[in-house]
CSV table of C-alpha atoms in Angstrom, one decimal:
chain,number,residue,atom,x,y,z
A,165,MET,CA,17.1,-53.8,-75.9
A,166,GLY,CA,20.6,-54.3,-74.6
A,167,ILE,CA,20.4,-51.1,-72.5
A,168,PHE,CA,17.0,-52.1,-71.1
A,169,GLN,CA,18.3,-55.5,-70.1
A,170,TRP,CA,21.3,-54.0,-68.4
A,171,LEU,CA,19.1,-51.5,-66.5
A,172,ASN,CA,16.8,-54.3,-65.5
A,173,ASP,CA,19.7,-56.5,-64.3
A,174,GLN,CA,21.4,-53.7,-62.4
A,175,LEU,CA,18.4,-51.7,-61.0
A,176,LEU,CA,15.8,-54.4,-60.4
A,177,LYS,CA,17.7,-57.7,-60.1
A,178,MET,CA,20.6,-55.8,-58.6
A,179,GLN,CA,23.3,-58.0,-60.1
A,180,TRP,CA,25.9,-55.6,-58.6
A,181,LEU,CA,24.6,-56.5,-55.1
A,182,SER,CA,24.7,-60.2,-55.9
A,183,ASP,CA,28.3,-59.8,-57.0
A,184,LEU,CA,29.2,-57.9,-53.8
A,185,VAL,CA,27.5,-60.4,-51.6
A,186,GLY,CA,29.4,-63.2,-53.5
A,187,VAL,CA,32.7,-61.5,-52.7
A,188,LEU,CA,31.7,-61.2,-49.0
A,189,VAL,CA,30.7,-64.9,-48.8
A,190,ARG,CA,33.7,-66.2,-50.7
A,191,ASP,CA,36.5,-63.9,-49.7
A,192,VAL,CA,35.5,-62.8,-46.2
A,193,PHE,CA,33.6,-65.8,-44.9
A,194,GLY,CA,35.7,-68.2,-46.8
A,195,LEU,CA,32.8,-70.2,-48.1
A,196,ASP,CA,32.3,-71.9,-51.5
A,197,LEU,CA,29.2,-70.3,-53.2
A,198,ALA,CA,28.5,-73.7,-54.8
A,199,SER,CA,28.2,-75.3,-51.4
A,200,ARG,CA,24.9,-75.6,-49.5
A,201,VAL,CA,26.0,-73.3,-46.7
A,202,GLY,CA,27.7,-70.7,-48.9
A,203,GLY,CA,24.8,-70.7,-51.3
A,204,SER,CA,22.2,-70.4,-48.5
A,205,ILE,CA,24.1,-67.5,-46.9
A,206,HIS,CA,24.5,-65.7,-50.3
A,207,PHE,CA,20.7,-66.3,-51.1
A,208,PHE,CA,19.7,-64.9,-47.6
A,209,ILE,CA,21.9,-61.8,-47.5
A,210,TYR,CA,21.3,-60.9,-51.2
A,211,ASP,CA,17.5,-61.3,-51.1
A,212,VAL,CA,17.0,-59.6,-47.8
A,213,ILE,CA,19.0,-56.5,-48.8
A,214,LYS,CA,17.5,-56.4,-52.3
A,215,ILE,CA,13.9,-56.7,-51.0
A,216,PHE,CA,14.3,-54.1,-48.4
A,217,ILE,CA,15.9,-51.6,-50.8
A,218,LEU,CA,13.2,-52.1,-53.4
A,219,LEU,CA,10.5,-52.2,-50.8
A,220,SER,CA,11.5,-48.9,-49.2
A,221,VAL,CA,11.9,-47.1,-52.6
A,222,LEU,CA,8.6,-48.4,-53.9
A,223,ILE,CA,6.5,-47.9,-50.8
A,224,PHE,CA,7.8,-44.3,-50.6
A,225,SER,CA,6.8,-43.6,-54.2
A,226,ILE,CA,3.5,-45.3,-53.9
A,227,SER,CA,2.6,-43.6,-50.6
A,228,TYR,CA,3.5,-40.2,-52.1
A,229,VAL,CA,1.0,-40.9,-54.9
A,230,GLN,CA,-1.5,-42.3,-52.4
A,231,SER,CA,-1.4,-39.1,-50.4
A,232,PHE,CA,-3.5,-37.6,-53.2
A,233,PHE,CA,-6.2,-40.3,-52.6
A,234,PRO,CA,-7.2,-40.3,-48.9
A,235,PRO,CA,-10.2,-42.5,-48.0
A,236,GLU,CA,-12.8,-39.7,-48.2
A,237,ARG,CA,-11.6,-38.7,-51.7
A,238,THR,CA,-11.5,-42.4,-52.8
A,239,LYS,CA,-15.0,-42.8,-51.6
A,240,LYS,CA,-16.2,-39.8,-53.6
A,241,ILE,CA,-14.4,-41.0,-56.7
A,242,LEU,CA,-16.0,-44.5,-56.4
A,243,GLY,CA,-19.4,-43.0,-55.7
A,244,ARG,CA,-19.5,-41.3,-59.1
A,245,PHE,CA,-19.6,-44.6,-60.9
A,246,ASP,CA,-21.7,-47.7,-60.9
A,247,GLY,CA,-21.8,-51.2,-62.5
A,248,ILE,CA,-18.7,-52.9,-63.9
A,249,THR,CA,-17.0,-49.5,-64.3
A,250,ALA,CA,-17.1,-49.0,-60.5
A,251,ASN,CA,-15.7,-52.5,-59.9
A,252,ILE,CA,-12.8,-51.8,-62.3
A,253,LEU,CA,-12.1,-48.5,-60.7
A,254,ALA,CA,-12.2,-50.0,-57.2
A,255,ALA,CA,-9.8,-52.8,-58.3
A,256,LEU,CA,-7.4,-50.2,-59.8
A,257,LEU,CA,-7.6,-48.0,-56.7
A,258,GLY,CA,-6.7,-51.1,-54.6
A,259,THR,CA,-3.4,-51.3,-56.4
A,260,ILE,CA,-2.2,-48.0,-54.9
A,261,THR,CA,-2.9,-49.1,-51.3
A,262,PRO,CA,0.1,-51.1,-50.1
A,263,PHE,CA,-1.9,-53.0,-47.5
A,264,CYS,CA,-2.1,-56.6,-46.4
A,265,SER,CA,-5.6,-58.2,-46.3
A,266,CYS,CA,-6.1,-57.4,-42.6
A,267,SER,CA,-5.2,-53.7,-43.1
A,268,SER,CA,-7.7,-53.4,-46.0
A,269,ILE,CA,-10.7,-54.5,-43.9
A,270,PRO,CA,-11.1,-51.2,-42.0
A,271,LEU,CA,-11.3,-49.4,-45.3
A,272,PHE,CA,-13.8,-52.0,-46.5
A,273,ILE,CA,-15.9,-51.2,-43.5
A,274,GLY,CA,-15.7,-47.5,-44.1
A,275,PHE,CA,-16.6,-47.8,-47.8
A,276,THR,CA,-19.5,-50.1,-47.1
A,277,GLY,CA,-20.8,-48.0,-44.3
A,278,SER,CA,-20.7,-44.9,-46.4
A,279,GLY,CA,-23.1,-46.5,-48.9
A,280,LEU,CA,-20.8,-47.8,-51.7
A,281,PRO,CA,-22.2,-50.9,-53.3
A,282,LEU,CA,-21.1,-54.2,-51.7
A,283,GLY,CA,-19.7,-55.6,-54.9
A,284,VAL,CA,-17.5,-52.5,-55.5
A,285,THR,CA,-16.1,-52.7,-51.9
A,286,PHE,CA,-15.3,-56.4,-52.4
A,287,SER,CA,-13.4,-55.6,-55.6
A,288,PHE,CA,-11.3,-53.2,-53.6
A,289,LEU,CA,-10.9,-55.8,-50.8
A,290,ILE,CA,-9.7,-58.5,-53.2
A,291,SER,CA,-7.4,-56.2,-55.2
A,292,SER,CA,-5.7,-54.3,-52.3
A,293,PRO,CA,-3.7,-57.1,-50.7
A,294,LEU,CA,-3.4,-59.2,-53.9
A,295,VAL,CA,-2.1,-56.6,-56.4
A,296,ASP,CA,-0.2,-53.4,-55.8
A,297,LEU,CA,2.3,-51.4,-57.8
A,298,ALA,CA,5.2,-52.6,-55.7
A,299,SER,CA,4.3,-56.2,-56.7
A,300,ILE,CA,5.0,-55.4,-60.3
A,301,ILE,CA,8.5,-54.2,-59.7
A,302,LEU,CA,9.3,-56.9,-57.1
A,303,LEU,CA,8.0,-59.7,-59.4
A,304,ALA,CA,10.0,-58.3,-62.3
A,305,SER,CA,13.1,-58.2,-60.1
A,306,ILE,CA,12.9,-61.9,-59.3
A,307,PHE,CA,11.3,-63.3,-62.4
A,308,ASN,CA,10.7,-61.1,-65.5
A,309,TRP,CA,8.3,-58.4,-66.7
A,310,ARG,CA,6.0,-60.8,-68.6
A,311,ILE,CA,5.3,-62.7,-65.4
A,312,ALA,CA,4.9,-59.5,-63.3
A,313,ILE,CA,2.4,-57.9,-65.7
A,314,ALA,CA,0.5,-61.2,-66.2
A,315,TYR,CA,0.2,-61.5,-62.4
A,316,VAL,CA,-1.2,-58.0,-62.0
A,317,VAL,CA,-3.6,-58.5,-64.9
A,318,VAL,CA,-5.1,-61.7,-63.6
A,319,GLY,CA,-5.2,-60.3,-60.1
A,320,LEU,CA,-7.2,-57.3,-61.3
A,321,ILE,CA,-9.5,-59.6,-63.4
A,322,LEU,CA,-10.1,-61.7,-60.3
A,323,ALA,CA,-11.0,-58.6,-58.2
A,324,VAL,CA,-13.4,-57.3,-60.8
A,325,VAL,CA,-15.1,-60.6,-61.5
A,326,GLY,CA,-15.2,-61.5,-57.8
A,327,GLY,CA,-16.7,-58.2,-56.8
A,328,THR,CA,-19.2,-58.3,-59.7
A,329,LEU,CA,-20.5,-61.7,-58.7
A,330,ILE,CA,-20.8,-60.8,-55.1
A,331,GLY,CA,-22.7,-57.6,-56.1
A,332,LYS,CA,-25.1,-59.7,-58.3
A,333,ALA,CA,-25.9,-62.0,-55.3
A,334,HIS,CA,-27.5,-59.1,-53.4
A,335,LEU,CA,-26.3,-60.2,-50.0
A,336,GLU,CA,-26.4,-56.8,-48.2
A,337,ASP,CA,-28.3,-58.5,-45.4
A,338,GLN,CA,-25.3,-60.6,-44.8
A,339,VAL,CA,-23.2,-57.6,-43.6
A,340,GLU,CA,-23.3,-57.0,-39.9
A,341,SER,CA,-25.6,-54.2,-38.9
A,342,PHE,CA,-22.9,-52.2,-37.1
A,343,VAL,CA,-21.2,-51.6,-40.5
A,344,PHE,CA,-24.1,-49.7,-41.9
A,345,GLY,CA,-24.7,-48.0,-38.6
A,346,SER,CA,-21.2,-46.5,-38.6
A,347,PRO,CA,-21.2,-42.8,-39.4
A,348,ALA,CA,-19.8,-42.0,-42.8
A,349,ILE,CA,-16.5,-40.2,-42.7
A,350,GLU,CA,-17.1,-36.7,-44.0
A,351,LEU,CA,-13.8,-34.8,-43.5
A,352,GLU,CA,-12.5,-31.8,-45.3
A,353,GLU,CA,-9.7,-32.8,-47.6
A,354,ALA,CA,-6.5,-31.2,-46.2
A,355,GLU,CA,-4.3,-29.4,-48.6
A,356,LEU,CA,-1.0,-31.2,-48.1
A,357,THR,CA,2.3,-29.5,-48.9
A,358,ARG,CA,5.1,-31.3,-50.6
A,359,LYS,CA,6.8,-31.7,-47.2
A,360,ASP,CA,3.6,-33.2,-45.7
A,361,ARG,CA,3.5,-35.7,-48.5
A,362,ILE,CA,7.1,-36.6,-48.1
A,363,ASP,CA,6.7,-37.0,-44.4
A,364,TYR,CA,3.6,-39.2,-44.9
A,365,ALA,CA,5.5,-41.4,-47.4
A,366,ILE,CA,8.5,-41.8,-45.0
A,367,ASP,CA,6.0,-42.7,-42.2
A,368,GLN,CA,4.4,-45.3,-44.5
A,369,VAL,CA,7.8,-46.8,-45.3
A,370,LYS,CA,8.5,-47.2,-41.6
A,371,GLU,CA,5.1,-48.6,-40.9
A,372,VAL,CA,5.2,-51.1,-43.7
A,373,VAL,CA,8.7,-52.2,-42.9
A,374,GLN,CA,7.8,-52.7,-39.3
A,375,LYS,CA,4.9,-54.9,-40.3
A,376,VAL,CA,6.6,-57.0,-42.9
A,377,TRP,CA,10.3,-57.3,-41.8
A,378,LEU,CA,9.8,-60.6,-39.9
A,379,TYR,CA,7.8,-62.1,-42.8
A,380,VAL,CA,10.5,-61.1,-45.3
A,381,LEU,CA,13.2,-62.7,-43.1
A,382,LEU,CA,11.1,-65.9,-42.7
A,383,GLY,CA,10.3,-66.0,-46.4
A,384,VAL,CA,13.9,-65.5,-47.4
A,385,GLY,CA,15.0,-68.1,-44.9
A,386,ILE,CA,12.5,-70.7,-46.2
A,387,GLY,CA,13.5,-69.8,-49.8
A,388,ALA,CA,17.2,-70.3,-49.0
A,389,ALA,CA,16.4,-73.7,-47.4
A,390,ILE,CA,14.3,-74.8,-50.4
A,391,HIS,CA,16.9,-73.5,-52.9
A,392,ASN,CA,19.9,-75.1,-51.3
A,393,TRP,CA,18.9,-77.9,-49.0
A,394,ILE,CA,15.7,-79.6,-50.3
A,395,PRO,CA,16.4,-81.9,-53.3
A,396,GLU,CA,14.6,-81.0,-56.5
A,397,SER,CA,13.2,-84.5,-56.6
A,398,VAL,CA,11.3,-84.0,-53.3
A,399,ILE,CA,9.8,-80.7,-54.4
A,400,THR,CA,8.7,-82.0,-57.8
A,401,ALA,CA,7.3,-85.1,-56.2
A,402,LEU,CA,4.9,-82.9,-54.3
A,403,LEU,CA,4.4,-79.9,-56.5
A,404,GLY,CA,5.8,-80.8,-60.0
A,405,GLN,CA,4.0,-79.6,-63.1
A,406,ASP,CA,3.0,-83.2,-63.9
A,407,LYS,CA,1.0,-83.4,-60.6
A,408,TRP,CA,-2.6,-82.5,-61.3
A,409,TYR,CA,-3.2,-81.6,-57.6
A,410,SER,CA,-0.2,-79.3,-57.3
A,411,VAL,CA,-2.3,-76.1,-57.7
A,412,LEU,CA,-4.8,-77.2,-55.2
A,413,VAL,CA,-2.1,-78.1,-52.6
A,414,ALA,CA,-0.3,-74.8,-53.2
A,415,THR,CA,-3.5,-72.7,-52.8
A,416,PHE,CA,-4.6,-74.3,-49.6
A,417,VAL,CA,-1.2,-74.6,-48.1
A,418,GLY,CA,-0.9,-70.8,-48.4
A,419,ILE,CA,-4.2,-70.0,-46.7
A,420,PRO,CA,-3.1,-70.7,-43.1
A,421,MET,CA,-0.1,-68.4,-43.5
A,422,TYR,CA,-0.2,-64.7,-42.8
A,423,ALA,CA,2.2,-62.7,-45.0
A,424,ASP,CA,2.1,-60.5,-48.0
A,425,ILE,CA,3.7,-60.7,-51.4
A,426,PHE,CA,7.0,-59.4,-50.0
A,427,GLY,CA,7.4,-62.5,-47.8
A,428,THR,CA,6.2,-65.0,-50.4
A,429,LEU,CA,8.4,-63.9,-53.3
A,430,PRO,CA,11.6,-65.5,-52.0
A,431,ILE,CA,9.8,-68.8,-51.5
A,432,SER,CA,8.2,-68.6,-54.9
A,433,GLU,CA,11.6,-67.8,-56.4
A,434,ALA,CA,13.1,-70.9,-54.9
A,435,LEU,CA,10.1,-73.1,-55.9
A,436,VAL,CA,10.4,-72.0,-59.5
A,437,ALA,CA,14.1,-72.8,-59.5
A,438,LYS,CA,13.3,-76.3,-58.3
A,439,GLY,CA,11.0,-76.9,-61.2
A,440,VAL,CA,7.6,-76.1,-59.7
A,441,GLY,CA,5.1,-74.7,-62.3
A,442,LEU,CA,4.6,-71.0,-62.6
A,443,GLY,CA,0.8,-71.4,-62.0
A,444,THR,CA,1.4,-73.4,-58.9
A,445,VAL,CA,3.6,-70.7,-57.5
A,446,LEU,CA,1.2,-67.9,-58.4
A,447,SER,CA,-1.6,-69.8,-56.7
A,448,PHE,CA,0.5,-70.1,-53.5
A,449,MET,CA,1.2,-66.4,-53.5
A,450,MET,CA,-2.4,-65.5,-54.1
A,451,GLY,CA,-3.6,-67.9,-51.5
A,452,VAL,CA,-1.4,-66.3,-48.9
A,453,THR,CA,-2.1,-62.7,-49.8
A,454,ALA,CA,-5.9,-62.9,-50.5
A,455,LEU,CA,-7.2,-65.7,-48.3
A,456,SER,CA,-5.0,-65.7,-45.2
A,457,LEU,CA,-6.6,-67.3,-42.2
A,458,PRO,CA,-6.2,-64.1,-40.0
A,459,SER,CA,-7.9,-62.0,-42.6
A,460,MET,CA,-10.8,-64.5,-42.8
A,461,VAL,CA,-11.2,-64.3,-39.0
A,462,MET,CA,-11.3,-60.5,-39.1
A,463,LEU,CA,-13.7,-60.5,-42.0
A,464,LYS,CA,-16.0,-62.9,-40.2
A,465,GLN,CA,-16.5,-60.1,-37.6
A,466,VAL,CA,-17.9,-57.9,-40.4
A,467,VAL,CA,-19.9,-60.2,-42.6
A,468,LYS,CA,-22.1,-63.3,-41.9
A,469,PRO,CA,-21.1,-66.8,-42.9
A,470,LYS,CA,-23.1,-66.9,-46.2
A,471,LEU,CA,-21.3,-63.9,-47.6
A,472,LEU,CA,-18.0,-64.9,-46.2
A,473,GLY,CA,-18.4,-68.4,-47.8
A,474,LEU,CA,-19.3,-66.8,-51.1
A,475,PHE,CA,-16.3,-64.5,-51.0
A,476,PHE,CA,-13.9,-67.3,-50.0
A,477,GLY,CA,-15.3,-69.7,-52.7
A,478,ILE,CA,-15.2,-67.2,-55.5
A,479,VAL,CA,-11.6,-66.1,-54.8
A,480,ALA,CA,-10.4,-69.7,-54.1
A,481,VAL,CA,-11.9,-71.0,-57.4
A,482,GLY,CA,-10.5,-68.0,-59.3
A,483,ILE,CA,-7.0,-68.6,-57.8
A,484,ILE,CA,-7.2,-72.3,-58.8
A,485,ILE,CA,-8.3,-71.5,-62.3
A,486,ILE,CA,-5.4,-69.0,-62.7
A,487,GLY,CA,-3.0,-71.6,-61.4
A,488,TYR,CA,-3.9,-74.2,-63.9
A,489,LEU,CA,-4.0,-71.6,-66.7
A,490,PHE,CA,-0.5,-70.4,-66.0
A,491,ASN,CA,0.8,-74.0,-65.6
A,492,PHE,CA,-0.5,-74.6,-69.1
A,493,LEU,CA,0.9,-71.3,-70.5
A,494,GLY,CA,4.0,-71.2,-68.3
A,495,PRO,CA,6.5,-71.6,-71.1
A,496,LEU,CA,5.3,-68.5,-72.8
A,497,PHE,CA,6.2,-66.4,-69.8
A,498,MET,CA,9.5,-67.9,-68.7
């Protein structure tokens, strides 16, 4: 257990990096780490470097695995199953696609247009931005493994339940006609060499970093401000565990934002440090990643209001339930 904890602290939490940044801020910049300015600069430099190191390593690894599951192969795999099994498999496959919600919609169109059941494609659409393999590691690096695994489990449950309920509603007529009119992708699966897969993984790292770097910087900046400048009394007055409405506020505050889990983690870290409930923080993260306003605008071009409203309602209610559940069970995970 001691070795595991040491590896966790040094490889995931990167305590060595925190110590190095501390030396930089204290001895080079001449700032007190306990001061607001010194603490903010340490938080910002340490979290930015840590997130980008982990992000690059994880996206490379995930993309290498993902190279074995191009869209046409994924479609064939999903097409072999039906019922709840297909929903579970779609949710699991969503975890190996490091996409934001907007990036997942083109795949949703392709899967739906090729004849996969609507509920199955929605399980994928919910899971893909909400839960990915990188989120497990990043959550563990900031919080702990219990929280990371719990987040992934409830995210997958939400994807499976949400997709199943949407499938039971039989709202295929609520999908825009051009989706079904799109020709199905029937490509020969290319045999990629190891070099091809490595090149693909490197390209994915570059693409993802280009997409998220600004959100990471903004998220870390907001997290540093919350952590060092906003009094705990102010945060707890708005989002404290004793406030029954905190989960509702966190969920709907997150919706107008457009980011992914990489940008929300530093904010969540700072909120938890200020005494905000674990469930409230998870609801905020899920609201941002699964129900962002830009993704809803894009999805509206694909599905009609009735189906869009059902999707939004199911996911929002699920996120809120998860929030209250984790606020109640929070001490078991911390």
